[in-house]
Coordinates of C-alpha atoms in Angstrom, one line a residue:
X1327 CA 83.6 105.1 110.8
X1328 CA 84.3 104.4 107.4
X1329 CA 81.9 101.5 106.7
X1330 CA 79.2 103.5 108.5
X1331 CA 79.8 106.6 106.3
X1332 CA 79.6 104.5 103.2
X1333 CA 76.3 102.5 104.3
X1334 CA 74.7 106.0 105.0
X1335 CA 75.9 107.0 101.6
X1336 CA 74.4 104.1 100.2
X1337 CA 71.1 104.3 102.2
X1338 CA 70.6 107.9 101.0
X1339 CA 70.8 107.1 97.5
X1340 CA 68.6 104.1 97.8
X1341 CA 71.3 101.7 96.8
X1342 CA 71.2 98.0 97.5
X1343 CA 74.3 96.6 99.2
X1344 CA 75.1 93.4 97.4
X1345 CA 78.6 92.8 99.3
X1346 CA 80.8 94.6 101.6
X1347 CA 84.6 93.7 101.4
X1348 CA 87.4 94.7 103.7
X1349 CA 90.5 94.0 101.8
X1350 CA 93.3 94.1 104.2
X1351 CA 96.7 93.6 102.3
X1352 CA 98.6 96.8 102.1
X1353 CA 101.3 96.4 99.8
X1354 CA 100.1 93.0 98.5
X1355 CA 100.8 92.4 94.9
X1356 CA 97.7 90.4 94.5
X1357 CA 94.4 91.5 96.1
X1358 CA 92.3 88.5 95.8
X1359 CA 89.0 89.9 97.3
X1360 CA 89.3 93.0 94.8
X1361 CA 89.9 90.6 91.8
X1362 CA 86.8 88.7 93.2
X1363 CA 84.9 92.0 93.0
X1364 CA 86.1 92.8 89.3
X1365 CA 85.0 89.3 88.3
X1366 CA 81.6 90.1 89.9
X1367 CA 81.6 93.3 87.7
X1368 CA 82.5 91.2 84.5
X1369 CA 79.6 88.8 85.2
X1370 CA 77.3 91.6 85.6
X1371 CA 76.5 90.8 89.3
X1372 CA 77.1 94.3 90.4
X1373 CA 76.8 97.7 88.9
X1374 CA 78.5 100.1 91.3
X1375 CA 81.7 99.9 93.6
X1376 CA 82.0 102.4 96.5
X1377 CA 85.3 103.0 98.2
X1378 CA 86.3 105.2 101.0
X1379 CA 89.4 106.8 99.3
X1380 CA 91.4 105.9 96.0
X1381 CA 94.0 104.7 97.6
X1382 CA 91.8 101.8 98.8
X1383 CA 91.2 100.5 95.3
X1384 CA 94.3 101.3 93.3
X1385 CA 97.9 99.9 94.0
X1386 CA 99.2 102.4 91.8
X1387 CA 98.2 105.3 89.6
X1388 CA 98.3 103.0 86.6
X1389 CA 96.4 100.3 88.3
X1390 CA 93.9 102.8 89.4
X1391 CA 93.1 104.2 86.0
X1392 CA 93.1 100.6 84.4
X1393 CA 90.7 99.2 86.8
X1394 CA 88.4 102.3 86.4
X1395 CA 88.5 102.3 82.6
X1396 CA 87.5 98.3 83.1
X1397 CA 84.8 99.2 85.2
X1398 CA 83.5 101.9 82.8
X1399 CA 83.7 99.6 79.9
X1400 CA 81.5 97.1 82.0
X1401 CA 79.0 100.0 82.7
X1402 CA 79.9 99.6 86.5
X1403 CA 80.0 102.7 88.4
X1404 CA 82.4 103.7 90.8
X1405 CA 82.4 106.4 93.7
X1406 CA 85.3 107.3 96.0
X1407 CA 83.6 108.9 99.0
X1408 CA 86.4 110.8 100.5
X1409 CA 87.7 112.5 97.1
X1410 CA 83.9 113.1 96.0
X1411 CA 84.6 111.3 92.7
X1412 CA 81.4 109.8 91.4
X1413 CA 81.5 108.0 88.1
X1414 CA 78.0 106.6 87.9
X1415 CA 76.9 107.9 84.4
X1416 CA 77.0 105.3 81.7
X1417 CA 80.3 105.7 79.8
X1418 CA 82.0 108.2 82.1
X1419 CA 85.1 109.7 81.2
X1420 CA 87.8 108.5 83.5
X1421 CA 90.2 111.1 83.8
X1422 CA 92.5 111.9 86.7
X1423 CA 94.6 114.8 87.8
X1424 CA 98.2 114.4 86.4
X1425 CA 99.4 115.5 89.9
X1426 CA 98.4 112.3 91.3
X1427 CA 101.6 110.2 91.2
X1428 CA 100.9 106.9 93.1
X1429 CA 98.5 105.8 95.5
X1430 CA 99.3 103.0 97.9
X1431 CA 97.1 100.1 98.5
X1432 CA 94.9 99.8 101.8
X1433 CA 91.7 98.4 102.8
X1434 CA 87.7 99.3 102.8
X1435 CA 86.5 98.3 99.5
X1436 CA 82.6 98.4 99.3
X1437 CA 80.4 97.4 96.6
X1438 CA 76.9 97.7 95.9
X1439 CA 74.1 98.0 93.5
X1440 CA 72.4 101.3 92.2

């Protein structure tokens, strides 16, 4: 269901999917697939990350904000489908509501090119 919805979202926007990652490891201190994806962003191999929910990306609020800021600095867009959060404009201002305390890690990381 989640991957199908994300594939449909990417297709409607005419994005080319570069890689799909299902990162299973809730609570893991190191998520190697996510780190590899961030590495691909640093190497300019991707220009967009699409996730089902924010808790699929960040291990904590601090981790979420830090990685979103890094992706933003790299001009890599970020979309969270469930929260309707779309940071695809160059240098998007990454601000999250203060009421979000922490977000557990889970699976469903998806990456594409815009």
